[in-house]
């Protein structure tokens, strides 16, 4: 039985962000998978995307993702999520504060032949900045994280 595009995108998010089953993500993406986030201008491949997620989990070890809405139209899927956690170590120019941080994320997926080809994530950066009371550079040099992994 073929999975729906909504089910594919939802499972991908759960495996990556909730369960940390990074080794299974390859089964859900096309060979030319591309990821873009508001945290950086650079387009990432799957290996780099996994490093990006691990960086989040290392910096926010109690990170929880809750999927709020899943919208599907043809080969496009939009997932609205809430991320909650406490920053334990510096990352992307944000210092630990001991405060619980909560922010909204909208992820758009382009799915072809049952595989995720493009994932674009928009993070409520203004909401994050209001909570941490510090400006965030949306083009933080992700290369610093990628070279160490």
PDB file of C-alpha atoms in Angstrom:
ATOM      1  CA  UNK A   1       0.000   0.000   0.000  1.00  0.00           C
ATOM      2  CA  UNK A   2       1.411   3.366  -1.058  1.00  0.00           C
ATOM      3  CA  UNK A   3       1.775   6.019   1.647  1.00  0.00           C
ATOM      4  CA  UNK A   4       0.133   9.399   1.174  1.00  0.00           C
ATOM      5  CA  UNK A   5       2.350  12.456   0.800  1.00  0.00           C
ATOM      6  CA  UNK A   6       1.074  13.756   4.142  1.00  0.00           C
ATOM      7  CA  UNK A   7       2.037  10.498   5.853  1.00  0.00           C
ATOM      8  CA  UNK A   8       5.504  10.555   4.239  1.00  0.00           C
ATOM      9  CA  UNK A   9       6.209  14.132   5.375  1.00  0.00           C
ATOM     10  CA  UNK A  10       4.816  13.540   8.882  1.00  0.00           C
ATOM     11  CA  UNK A  11       6.850  10.371   9.402  1.00  0.00           C
ATOM     12  CA  UNK A  12       9.999  12.118   8.160  1.00  0.00           C
ATOM     13  CA  UNK A  13       9.504  14.904  10.722  1.00  0.00           C
ATOM     14  CA  UNK A  14       8.837  12.411  13.521  1.00  0.00           C
ATOM     15  CA  UNK A  15      11.884  10.295  12.679  1.00  0.00           C
ATOM     16  CA  UNK A  16      14.172  13.333  12.446  1.00  0.00           C
ATOM     17  CA  UNK A  17      12.958  15.561  15.258  1.00  0.00           C
ATOM     18  CA  UNK A  18      11.130  13.323  17.741  1.00  0.00           C
ATOM     19  CA  UNK A  19      12.756   9.902  17.511  1.00  0.00           C
ATOM     20  CA  UNK A  20      16.233  10.910  16.273  1.00  0.00           C
ATOM     21  CA  UNK A  21      16.317   7.976  13.848  1.00  0.00           C
ATOM     22  CA  UNK A  22      18.624   9.754  11.421  1.00  0.00           C
ATOM     23  CA  UNK A  23      19.697   6.513   9.753  1.00  0.00           C
ATOM     24  CA  UNK A  24      16.146   6.002   8.413  1.00  0.00           C
ATOM     25  CA  UNK A  25      15.795   9.414   6.760  1.00  0.00           C
ATOM     26  CA  UNK A  26      17.516   8.245   3.579  1.00  0.00           C
ATOM     27  CA  UNK A  27      14.490   6.015   2.885  1.00  0.00           C
ATOM     28  CA  UNK A  28      12.255   9.101   2.641  1.00  0.00           C
ATOM     29  CA  UNK A  29      14.269  11.423   0.397  1.00  0.00           C
ATOM     30  CA  UNK A  30      15.284  11.558  -3.251  1.00  0.00           C
ATOM     31  CA  UNK A  31      18.938  11.354  -4.227  1.00  0.00           C
ATOM     32  CA  UNK A  32      18.932  15.095  -4.994  1.00  0.00           C
ATOM     33  CA  UNK A  33      17.217  16.123  -1.724  1.00  0.00           C
ATOM     34  CA  UNK A  34      17.589  19.813  -0.834  1.00  0.00           C
ATOM     35  CA  UNK A  35      16.928  21.507   2.515  1.00  0.00           C
ATOM     36  CA  UNK A  36      16.710  25.216   3.240  1.00  0.00           C
ATOM     37  CA  UNK A  37      16.066  26.921   6.578  1.00  0.00           C
ATOM     38  CA  UNK A  38      15.700  30.491   7.791  1.00  0.00           C
ATOM     39  CA  UNK A  39      18.746  29.836  10.021  1.00  0.00           C
ATOM     40  CA  UNK A  40      21.023  29.950   6.962  1.00  0.00           C
ATOM     41  CA  UNK A  41      21.001  30.931   3.297  1.00  0.00           C
ATOM     42  CA  UNK A  42      22.799  27.767   2.204  1.00  0.00           C
ATOM     43  CA  UNK A  43      20.950  24.794   0.696  1.00  0.00           C
ATOM     44  CA  UNK A  44      21.843  21.553   2.505  1.00  0.00           C
ATOM     45  CA  UNK A  45      21.919  17.962   1.290  1.00  0.00           C
ATOM     46  CA  UNK A  46      20.694  15.071   3.471  1.00  0.00           C
ATOM     47  CA  UNK A  47      24.018  14.545   5.283  1.00  0.00           C
ATOM     48  CA  UNK A  48      24.207  18.236   6.134  1.00  0.00           C
ATOM     49  CA  UNK A  49      20.529  18.289   7.161  1.00  0.00           C
ATOM     50  CA  UNK A  50      21.194  15.472   9.636  1.00  0.00           C
ATOM     51  CA  UNK A  51      24.156  17.431  11.066  1.00  0.00           C
ATOM     52  CA  UNK A  52      21.855  20.462  11.372  1.00  0.00           C
ATOM     53  CA  UNK A  53      19.248  18.433  13.308  1.00  0.00           C
ATOM     54  CA  UNK A  54      21.915  16.879  15.550  1.00  0.00           C
ATOM     55  CA  UNK A  55      23.209  20.380  16.292  1.00  0.00           C
ATOM     56  CA  UNK A  56      19.704  21.339  17.449  1.00  0.00           C
ATOM     57  CA  UNK A  57      19.403  18.223  19.619  1.00  0.00           C
ATOM     58  CA  UNK A  58      22.849  18.743  21.161  1.00  0.00           C
ATOM     59  CA  UNK A  59      22.124  22.407  21.948  1.00  0.00           C
ATOM     60  CA  UNK A  60      18.555  21.746  23.125  1.00  0.00           C
ATOM     61  CA  UNK A  61      18.625  18.212  24.597  1.00  0.00           C
ATOM     62  CA  UNK A  62      15.031  18.405  25.866  1.00  0.00           C
ATOM     63  CA  UNK A  63      13.731  19.519  22.443  1.00  0.00           C
ATOM     64  CA  UNK A  64      10.182  18.418  21.670  1.00  0.00           C
ATOM     65  CA  UNK A  65       8.393  18.819  18.363  1.00  0.00           C
ATOM     66  CA  UNK A  66       4.610  18.755  18.143  1.00  0.00           C
ATOM     67  CA  UNK A  67       2.956  18.632  14.733  1.00  0.00           C
ATOM     68  CA  UNK A  68      -0.055  20.956  14.835  1.00  0.00           C
ATOM     69  CA  UNK A  69      -1.337  20.847  11.228  1.00  0.00           C
ATOM     70  CA  UNK A  70      -0.662  18.922   8.021  1.00  0.00           C
ATOM     71  CA  UNK A  71      -1.992  20.357   4.755  1.00  0.00           C
ATOM     72  CA  UNK A  72      -1.663  18.462   1.474  1.00  0.00           C
ATOM     73  CA  UNK A  73      -2.263  19.524  -2.113  1.00  0.00           C
ATOM     74  CA  UNK A  74      -1.017  17.255  -4.871  1.00  0.00           C
ATOM     75  CA  UNK A  75       2.758  16.812  -4.356  1.00  0.00           C
ATOM     76  CA  UNK A  76       3.045  19.639  -1.806  1.00  0.00           C
ATOM     77  CA  UNK A  77       2.770  19.190   1.971  1.00  0.00           C
ATOM     78  CA  UNK A  78       2.828  21.934   4.596  1.00  0.00           C
ATOM     79  CA  UNK A  79       3.409  21.003   8.241  1.00  0.00           C
ATOM     80  CA  UNK A  80       3.024  23.555  11.018  1.00  0.00           C
ATOM     81  CA  UNK A  81       4.885  22.530  14.181  1.00  0.00           C
ATOM     82  CA  UNK A  82       5.786  23.865  17.590  1.00  0.00           C
ATOM     83  CA  UNK A  83       9.282  23.285  18.999  1.00  0.00           C
ATOM     84  CA  UNK A  84       9.846  23.579  22.746  1.00  0.00           C
ATOM     85  CA  UNK A  85      13.056  23.194  24.737  1.00  0.00           C
ATOM     86  CA  UNK A  86      15.762  24.776  26.837  1.00  0.00           C
ATOM     87  CA  UNK A  87      18.983  25.927  25.181  1.00  0.00           C
ATOM     88  CA  UNK A  88      21.786  24.147  27.061  1.00  0.00           C
ATOM     89  CA  UNK A  89      24.758  25.225  24.952  1.00  0.00           C
ATOM     90  CA  UNK A  90      25.441  28.005  22.438  1.00  0.00           C
ATOM     91  CA  UNK A  91      24.337  27.459  18.876  1.00  0.00           C
ATOM     92  CA  UNK A  92      23.696  29.688  15.856  1.00  0.00           C
ATOM     93  CA  UNK A  93      24.740  32.703  17.906  1.00  0.00           C
ATOM     94  CA  UNK A  94      22.194  32.025  20.671  1.00  0.00           C
ATOM     95  CA  UNK A  95      23.555  31.653  24.206  1.00  0.00           C
ATOM     96  CA  UNK A  96      22.037  29.367  26.859  1.00  0.00           C
ATOM     97  CA  UNK A  97      19.604  31.119  29.153  1.00  0.00           C
ATOM     98  CA  UNK A  98      18.038  28.329  31.201  1.00  0.00           C
ATOM     99  CA  UNK A  99      14.669  29.547  29.925  1.00  0.00           C
ATOM    100  CA  UNK A 100      12.181  27.320  28.127  1.00  0.00           C
ATOM    101  CA  UNK A 101      11.951  28.433  24.502  1.00  0.00           C
ATOM    102  CA  UNK A 102       8.884  27.814  22.330  1.00  0.00           C
ATOM    103  CA  UNK A 103       8.635  28.683  18.652  1.00  0.00           C
ATOM    104  CA  UNK A 104       6.585  27.924  15.588  1.00  0.00           C
ATOM    105  CA  UNK A 105       7.959  26.311  12.440  1.00  0.00           C
ATOM    106  CA  UNK A 106       6.348  25.854   9.033  1.00  0.00           C
ATOM    107  CA  UNK A 107       7.889  23.186   6.813  1.00  0.00           C
ATOM    108  CA  UNK A 108       6.975  22.825   3.151  1.00  0.00           C
ATOM    109  CA  UNK A 109       7.710  19.583   1.339  1.00  0.00           C
ATOM    110  CA  UNK A 110       7.855  18.824  -2.363  1.00  0.00           C
ATOM    111  CA  UNK A 111       7.370  15.097  -2.884  1.00  0.00           C
ATOM    112  CA  UNK A 112       7.957  13.223  -6.144  1.00  0.00           C
ATOM    113  CA  UNK A 113       7.384   9.485  -6.629  1.00  0.00           C
ATOM    114  CA  UNK A 114       6.984   8.973  -2.874  1.00  0.00           C
ATOM    115  CA  UNK A 115      10.303  10.682  -2.005  1.00  0.00           C
ATOM    116  CA  UNK A 116      10.944  14.118  -0.499  1.00  0.00           C
ATOM    117  CA  UNK A 117      12.800  16.219  -3.028  1.00  0.00           C
ATOM    118  CA  UNK A 118      12.705  19.637  -1.335  1.00  0.00           C
ATOM    119  CA  UNK A 119      12.154  20.654   2.282  1.00  0.00           C
ATOM    120  CA  UNK A 120      11.993  24.340   3.206  1.00  0.00           C
ATOM    121  CA  UNK A 121      11.584  25.375   6.845  1.00  0.00           C
ATOM    122  CA  UNK A 122      10.489  28.801   7.992  1.00  0.00           C
ATOM    123  CA  UNK A 123      11.132  29.458  11.674  1.00  0.00           C
ATOM    124  CA  UNK A 124       9.418  32.238  13.623  1.00  0.00           C
ATOM    125  CA  UNK A 125      12.712  34.047  14.152  1.00  0.00           C
ATOM    126  CA  UNK A 126      10.976  37.162  15.530  1.00  0.00           C
ATOM    127  CA  UNK A 127       9.292  34.999  18.171  1.00  0.00           C
ATOM    128  CA  UNK A 128      12.621  33.439  19.119  1.00  0.00           C
ATOM    129  CA  UNK A 129      14.264  36.869  19.337  1.00  0.00           C
ATOM    130  CA  UNK A 130      11.483  38.177  21.608  1.00  0.00           C
ATOM    131  CA  UNK A 131      12.047  35.272  23.999  1.00  0.00           C
ATOM    132  CA  UNK A 132      15.839  35.404  24.099  1.00  0.00           C
ATOM    133  CA  UNK A 133      15.960  39.218  23.845  1.00  0.00           C
ATOM    134  CA  UNK A 134      18.874  38.996  21.407  1.00  0.00           C
ATOM    135  CA  UNK A 135      18.971  39.611  17.642  1.00  0.00           C
ATOM    136  CA  UNK A 136      19.649  36.501  15.564  1.00  0.00           C
ATOM    137  CA  UNK A 137      21.681  36.608  12.376  1.00  0.00           C
ATOM    138  CA  UNK A 138      19.657  34.624   9.839  1.00  0.00           C
ATOM    139  CA  UNK A 139      22.772  33.780   7.855  1.00  0.00           C
ATOM    140  CA  UNK A 140      24.765  32.224  10.658  1.00  0.00           C
ATOM    141  CA  UNK A 141      27.796  30.399   9.207  1.00  0.00           C
ATOM    142  CA  UNK A 142      26.536  26.812   9.252  1.00  0.00           C
ATOM    143  CA  UNK A 143      29.840  25.719   7.733  1.00  0.00           C
ATOM    144  CA  UNK A 144      31.337  25.893  11.248  1.00  0.00           C
ATOM    145  CA  UNK A 145      28.990  23.109  12.324  1.00  0.00           C
ATOM    146  CA  UNK A 146      29.311  21.025   9.162  1.00  0.00           C
ATOM    147  CA  UNK A 147      33.112  20.798   9.178  1.00  0.00           C
ATOM    148  CA  UNK A 148      33.297  19.373  12.711  1.00  0.00           C
ATOM    149  CA  UNK A 149      30.960  16.425  12.104  1.00  0.00           C
TER     150      UNK A 149
END
